Tab-separated table of C-alpha atoms in Angstrom:
chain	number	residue	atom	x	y	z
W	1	UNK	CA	8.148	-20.890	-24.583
W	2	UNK	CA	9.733	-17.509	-24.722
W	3	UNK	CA	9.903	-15.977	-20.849
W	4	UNK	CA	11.012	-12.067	-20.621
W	5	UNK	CA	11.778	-11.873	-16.796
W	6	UNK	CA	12.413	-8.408	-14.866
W	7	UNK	CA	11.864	-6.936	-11.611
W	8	UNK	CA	12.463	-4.049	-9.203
W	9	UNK	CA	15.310	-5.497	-7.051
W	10	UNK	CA	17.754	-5.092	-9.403
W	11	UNK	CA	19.130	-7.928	-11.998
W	12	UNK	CA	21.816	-9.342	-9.696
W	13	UNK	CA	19.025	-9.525	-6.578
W	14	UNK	CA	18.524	-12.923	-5.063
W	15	UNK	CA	14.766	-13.392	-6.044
W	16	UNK	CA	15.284	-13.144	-9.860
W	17	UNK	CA	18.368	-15.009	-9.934
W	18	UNK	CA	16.624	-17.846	-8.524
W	19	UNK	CA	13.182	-17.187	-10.211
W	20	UNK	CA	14.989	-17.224	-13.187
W	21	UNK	CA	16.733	-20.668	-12.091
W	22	UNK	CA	13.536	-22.001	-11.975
W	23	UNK	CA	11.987	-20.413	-14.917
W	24	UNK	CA	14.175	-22.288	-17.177
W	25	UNK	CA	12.163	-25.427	-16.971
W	26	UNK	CA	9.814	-23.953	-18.839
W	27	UNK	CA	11.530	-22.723	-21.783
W	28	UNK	CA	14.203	-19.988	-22.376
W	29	UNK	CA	14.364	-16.566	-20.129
W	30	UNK	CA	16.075	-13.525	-20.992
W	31	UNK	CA	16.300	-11.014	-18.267
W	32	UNK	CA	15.811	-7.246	-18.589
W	33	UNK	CA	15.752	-5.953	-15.292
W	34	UNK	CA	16.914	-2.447	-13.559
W	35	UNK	CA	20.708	-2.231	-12.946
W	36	UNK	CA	19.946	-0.754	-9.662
W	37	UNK	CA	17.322	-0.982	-6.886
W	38	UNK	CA	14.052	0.333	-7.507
W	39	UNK	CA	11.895	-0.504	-4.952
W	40	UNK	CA	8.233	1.365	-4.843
W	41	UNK	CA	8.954	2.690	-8.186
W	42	UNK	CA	5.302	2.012	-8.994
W	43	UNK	CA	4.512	3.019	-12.499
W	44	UNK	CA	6.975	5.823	-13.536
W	45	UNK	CA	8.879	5.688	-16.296
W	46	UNK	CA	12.506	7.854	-17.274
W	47	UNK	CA	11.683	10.376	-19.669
W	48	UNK	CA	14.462	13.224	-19.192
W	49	UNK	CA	17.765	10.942	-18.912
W	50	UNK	CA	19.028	8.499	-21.141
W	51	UNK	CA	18.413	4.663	-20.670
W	52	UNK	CA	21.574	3.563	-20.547
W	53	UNK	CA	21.795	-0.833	-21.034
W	54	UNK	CA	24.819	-2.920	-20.469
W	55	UNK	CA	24.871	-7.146	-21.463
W	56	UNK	CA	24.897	-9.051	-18.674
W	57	UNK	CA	26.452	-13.187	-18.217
W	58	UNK	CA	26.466	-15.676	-15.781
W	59	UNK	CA	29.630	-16.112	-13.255
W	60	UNK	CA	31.205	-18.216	-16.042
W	61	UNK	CA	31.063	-15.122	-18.073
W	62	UNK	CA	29.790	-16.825	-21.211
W	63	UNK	CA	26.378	-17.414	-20.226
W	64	UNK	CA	24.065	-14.357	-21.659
W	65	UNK	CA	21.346	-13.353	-19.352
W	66	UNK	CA	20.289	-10.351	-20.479
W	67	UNK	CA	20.809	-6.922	-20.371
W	68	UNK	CA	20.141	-4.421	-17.328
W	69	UNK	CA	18.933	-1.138	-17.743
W	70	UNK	CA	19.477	1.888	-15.748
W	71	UNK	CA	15.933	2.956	-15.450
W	72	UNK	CA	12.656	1.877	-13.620
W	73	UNK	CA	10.956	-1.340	-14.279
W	74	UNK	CA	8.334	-0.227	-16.872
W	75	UNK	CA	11.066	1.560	-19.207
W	76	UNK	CA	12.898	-2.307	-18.832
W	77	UNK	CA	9.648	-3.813	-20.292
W	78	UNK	CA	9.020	-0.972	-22.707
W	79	UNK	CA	13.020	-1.544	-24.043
W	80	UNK	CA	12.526	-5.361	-23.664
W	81	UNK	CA	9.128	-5.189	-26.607
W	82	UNK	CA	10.233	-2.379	-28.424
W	83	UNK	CA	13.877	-2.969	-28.910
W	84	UNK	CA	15.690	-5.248	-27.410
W	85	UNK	CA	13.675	-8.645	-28.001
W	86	UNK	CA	14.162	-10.410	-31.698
W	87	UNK	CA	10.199	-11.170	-30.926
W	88	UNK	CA	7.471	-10.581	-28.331
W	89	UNK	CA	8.026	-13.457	-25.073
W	90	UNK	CA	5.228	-15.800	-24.762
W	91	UNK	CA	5.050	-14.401	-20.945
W	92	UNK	CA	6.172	-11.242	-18.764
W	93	UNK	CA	7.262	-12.203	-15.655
W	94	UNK	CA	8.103	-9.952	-12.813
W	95	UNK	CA	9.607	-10.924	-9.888
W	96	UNK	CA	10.561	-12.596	-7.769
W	97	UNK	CA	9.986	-9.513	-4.918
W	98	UNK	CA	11.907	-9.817	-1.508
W	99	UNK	CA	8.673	-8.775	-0.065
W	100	UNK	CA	5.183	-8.934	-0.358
W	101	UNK	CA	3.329	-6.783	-2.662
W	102	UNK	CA	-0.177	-7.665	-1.488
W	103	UNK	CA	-3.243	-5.163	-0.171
W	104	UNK	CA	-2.465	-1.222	-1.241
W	105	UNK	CA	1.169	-1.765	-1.697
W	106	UNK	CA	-0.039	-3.308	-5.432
W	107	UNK	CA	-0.108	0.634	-6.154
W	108	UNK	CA	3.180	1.526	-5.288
W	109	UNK	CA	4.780	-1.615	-6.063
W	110	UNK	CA	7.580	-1.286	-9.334
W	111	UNK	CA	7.321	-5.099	-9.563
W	112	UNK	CA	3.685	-4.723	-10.381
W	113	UNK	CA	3.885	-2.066	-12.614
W	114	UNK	CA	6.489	-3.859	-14.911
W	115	UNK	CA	3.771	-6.812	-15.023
W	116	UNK	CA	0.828	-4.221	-15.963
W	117	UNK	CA	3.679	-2.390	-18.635
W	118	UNK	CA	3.570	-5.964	-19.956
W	119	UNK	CA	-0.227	-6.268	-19.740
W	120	UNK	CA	-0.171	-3.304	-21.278
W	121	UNK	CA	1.111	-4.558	-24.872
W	122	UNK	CA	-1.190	-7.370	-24.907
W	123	UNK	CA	1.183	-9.838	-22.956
W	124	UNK	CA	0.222	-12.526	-20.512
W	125	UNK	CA	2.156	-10.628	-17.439
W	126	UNK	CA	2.973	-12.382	-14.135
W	127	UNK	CA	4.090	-10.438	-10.984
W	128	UNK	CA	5.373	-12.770	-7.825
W	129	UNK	CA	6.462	-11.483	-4.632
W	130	UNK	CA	7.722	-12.998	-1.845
W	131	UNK	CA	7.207	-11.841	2.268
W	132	UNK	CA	10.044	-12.457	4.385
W	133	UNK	CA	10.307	-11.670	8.300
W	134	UNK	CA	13.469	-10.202	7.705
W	135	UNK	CA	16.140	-13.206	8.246
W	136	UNK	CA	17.731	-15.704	5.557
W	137	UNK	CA	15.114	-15.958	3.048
W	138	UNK	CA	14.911	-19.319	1.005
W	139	UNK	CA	14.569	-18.299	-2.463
W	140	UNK	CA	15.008	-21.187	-4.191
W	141	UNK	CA	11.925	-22.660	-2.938
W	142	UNK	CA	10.102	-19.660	-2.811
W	143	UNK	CA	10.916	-19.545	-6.651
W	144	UNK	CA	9.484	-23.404	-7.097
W	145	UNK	CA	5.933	-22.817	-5.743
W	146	UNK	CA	6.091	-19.555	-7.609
W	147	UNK	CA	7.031	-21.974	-10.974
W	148	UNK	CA	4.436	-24.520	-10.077
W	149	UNK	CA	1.691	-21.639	-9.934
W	150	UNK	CA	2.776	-19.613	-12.943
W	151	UNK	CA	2.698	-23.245	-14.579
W	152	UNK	CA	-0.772	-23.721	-13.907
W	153	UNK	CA	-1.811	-20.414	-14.649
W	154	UNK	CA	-0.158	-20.484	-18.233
W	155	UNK	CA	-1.783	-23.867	-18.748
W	156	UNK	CA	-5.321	-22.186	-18.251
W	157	UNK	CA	-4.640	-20.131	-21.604
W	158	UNK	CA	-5.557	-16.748	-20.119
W	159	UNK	CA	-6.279	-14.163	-22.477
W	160	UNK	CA	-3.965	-11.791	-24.109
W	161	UNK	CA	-3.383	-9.158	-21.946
W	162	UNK	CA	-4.334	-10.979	-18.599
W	163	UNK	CA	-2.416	-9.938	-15.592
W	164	UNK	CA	-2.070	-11.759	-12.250
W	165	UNK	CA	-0.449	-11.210	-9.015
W	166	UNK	CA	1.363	-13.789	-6.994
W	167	UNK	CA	2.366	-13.558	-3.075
W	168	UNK	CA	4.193	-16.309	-1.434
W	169	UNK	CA	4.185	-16.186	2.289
W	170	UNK	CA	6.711	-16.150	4.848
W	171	UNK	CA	8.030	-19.400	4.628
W	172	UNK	CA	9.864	-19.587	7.973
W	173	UNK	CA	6.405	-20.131	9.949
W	174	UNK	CA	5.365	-22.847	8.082
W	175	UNK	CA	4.322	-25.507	5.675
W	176	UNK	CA	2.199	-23.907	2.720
W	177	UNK	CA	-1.496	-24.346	3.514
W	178	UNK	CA	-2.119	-24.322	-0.579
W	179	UNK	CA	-3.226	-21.681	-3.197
W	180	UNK	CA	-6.321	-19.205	-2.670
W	181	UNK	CA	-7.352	-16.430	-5.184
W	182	UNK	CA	-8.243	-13.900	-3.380
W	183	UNK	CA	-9.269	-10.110	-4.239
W	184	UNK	CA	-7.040	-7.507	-3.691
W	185	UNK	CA	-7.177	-5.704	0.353
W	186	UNK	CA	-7.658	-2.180	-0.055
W	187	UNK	CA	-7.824	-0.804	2.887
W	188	UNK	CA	-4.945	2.382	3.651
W	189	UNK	CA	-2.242	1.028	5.933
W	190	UNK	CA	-0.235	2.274	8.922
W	191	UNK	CA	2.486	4.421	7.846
W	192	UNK	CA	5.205	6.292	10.150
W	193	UNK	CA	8.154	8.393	9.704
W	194	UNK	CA	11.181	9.077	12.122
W	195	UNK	CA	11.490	12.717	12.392
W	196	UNK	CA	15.311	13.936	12.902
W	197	UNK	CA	17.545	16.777	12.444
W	198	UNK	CA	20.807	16.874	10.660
W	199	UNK	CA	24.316	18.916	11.830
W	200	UNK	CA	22.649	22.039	10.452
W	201	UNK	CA	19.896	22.028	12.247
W	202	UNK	CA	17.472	21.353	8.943
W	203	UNK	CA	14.677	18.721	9.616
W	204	UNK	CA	14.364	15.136	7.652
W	205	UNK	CA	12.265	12.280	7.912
W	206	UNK	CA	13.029	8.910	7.174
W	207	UNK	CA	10.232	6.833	5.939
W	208	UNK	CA	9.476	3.641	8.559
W	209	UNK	CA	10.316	0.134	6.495
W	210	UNK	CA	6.964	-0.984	8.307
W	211	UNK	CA	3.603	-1.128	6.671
W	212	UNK	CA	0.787	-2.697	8.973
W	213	UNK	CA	-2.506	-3.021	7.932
W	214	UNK	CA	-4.697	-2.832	10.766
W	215	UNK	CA	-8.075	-3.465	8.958
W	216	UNK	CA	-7.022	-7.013	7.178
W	217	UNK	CA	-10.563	-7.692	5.939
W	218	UNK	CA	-11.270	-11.637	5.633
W	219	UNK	CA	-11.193	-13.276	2.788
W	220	UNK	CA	-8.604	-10.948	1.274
W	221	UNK	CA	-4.975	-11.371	0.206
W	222	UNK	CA	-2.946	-9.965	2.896
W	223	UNK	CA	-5.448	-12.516	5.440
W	224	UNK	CA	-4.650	-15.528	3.352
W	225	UNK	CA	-0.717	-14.400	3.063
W	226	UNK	CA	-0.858	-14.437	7.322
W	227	UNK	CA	-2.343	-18.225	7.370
W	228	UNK	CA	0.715	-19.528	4.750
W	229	UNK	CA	-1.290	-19.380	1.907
W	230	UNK	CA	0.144	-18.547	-1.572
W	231	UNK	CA	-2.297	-15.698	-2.897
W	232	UNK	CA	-2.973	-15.417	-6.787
W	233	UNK	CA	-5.282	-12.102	-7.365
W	234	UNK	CA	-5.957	-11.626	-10.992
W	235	UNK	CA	-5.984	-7.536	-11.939
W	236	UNK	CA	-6.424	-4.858	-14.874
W	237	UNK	CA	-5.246	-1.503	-15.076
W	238	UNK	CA	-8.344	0.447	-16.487
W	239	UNK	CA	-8.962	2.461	-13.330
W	240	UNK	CA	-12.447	3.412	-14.559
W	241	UNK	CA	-15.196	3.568	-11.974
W	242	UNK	CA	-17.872	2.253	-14.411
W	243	UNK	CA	-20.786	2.316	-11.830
W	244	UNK	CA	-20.078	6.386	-11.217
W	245	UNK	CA	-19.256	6.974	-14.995
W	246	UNK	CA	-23.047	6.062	-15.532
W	247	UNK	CA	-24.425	8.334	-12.981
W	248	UNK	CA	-22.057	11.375	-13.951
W	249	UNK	CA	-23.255	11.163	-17.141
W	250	UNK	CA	-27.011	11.956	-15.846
W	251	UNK	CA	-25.450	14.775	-14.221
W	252	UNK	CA	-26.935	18.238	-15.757
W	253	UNK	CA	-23.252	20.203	-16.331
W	254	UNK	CA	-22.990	23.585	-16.869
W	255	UNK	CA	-20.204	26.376	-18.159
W	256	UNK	CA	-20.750	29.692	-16.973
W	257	UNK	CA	-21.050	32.167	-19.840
């Protein structure tokens, strides 16, 4: 099996080195992944700068992982199918997050959006994200339930084009309680900034790291991600309200003359 891993972290972050650790049990993995951090990148892509790529090995400096990109996570999956790869990868995975991308934050999320790029082009795509509280976060076994799940889903034979989202929860407060697929929360969360003023008296704002969601909804992912469950939401990308597209069309439009 031929794996095409990337993320929004960065290539040398934690969770893909040791996704990618774990990923190799299933068959090769070659990584195309941002050079730098691009966190909440959701869906854009670099259109007016060049993407510049660079090789990049193992410690031993032999090893070939991949190649990281200095762009956002969908141009690393457009570069991955379009040039870089020899041939299409059995399976886009993206990932593995250090934090959840469960709820609304699916929209903004780059690690999401390089799973739908791979969607996208007909791909099985994968995105996994881990929550963390913040302190030393065990990767390594985060990375082995998210293994064990993408396992199972790959052994399902989804369709081409299927795309799935995986959350692991905080695994500091507990044994995992098991797997749930749950549907995606949607309700808007609880944003702040911190208002300040620089030297020359201009204002800024600095965007608050914490996003609550006060209305959880049961039965939901971000409710089964606070009880320790791992959360596996399938999704698609057409954005089409189907129900309203049937009752616009019995609308009576007019142009004025």
């Amino acid at each position: 099996m031929n794996i095409l891993l990337t993320n929004d972290d960065g290539i040398y972050a934690p969770g893909l080195r040791a996704l990618r650790h774990e990923l190799l049990k299933l068959g090769s993995v070659t990584v195309v992944a941002p050079a730098t951090e691009q966190s909440a990148a959701g869906h854009s892509v670099t259109l007016l700068n060049p993407l510049l790529v660079s090789e990049v090995f193992e410690t031993d400096g032999t090893t070939f992982i991949g190649w990281a990109v200095e762009g956002r996570p969908a141009d690393c999956v457009k570069l991955a199918l379009l040039e870089l790869l020899p041939s299409p990868p059995d399976v886009i995975v993206s990932g593995m997050n250090a934090g959840s991308n469960a709820g609304i934050n699916v929209l903004y999320s780059g690690t999401v959006a390089a799973a739908i790029e791979g969607a996208f082009y007909r791909r099985t795509a994968i995105a996994v994200s881990l929550e963390y509280d913040k302190k030393i976060t065990d990767f390594p076994t985060a990375a082995r339930y998210a293994r064990e799940v993408i396992e199972q889903i790959l052994a399902h034979k989804p369709t081409e084009g299927s795309l799935f989202n995986i959350n692991i929860p905080v695994l500091e407060l507990g044994p995992i309680r098991g797997v749930k697929v749950m549907p995606q929360n949607v309700s808007v969360y609880t944003e702040q900034f911190d208002r300040r003023v620089n030297p020359r008296g201009r204002t800024y704002f600095w965007a608050s790291p914490e996003f609550l969601c006060p209305d959880p909804h049961p039965d939901t992912d971000v409710t089964a991600l606070s009880e320790s469950y791992i959360t596996v939401t399938p999704l698609q990308f057409d954005l089409t309200d189907h129900a309203k597209l049937a009752e616009l069309r019995n609308w009576e439009w007019k142009l004025g003359k």
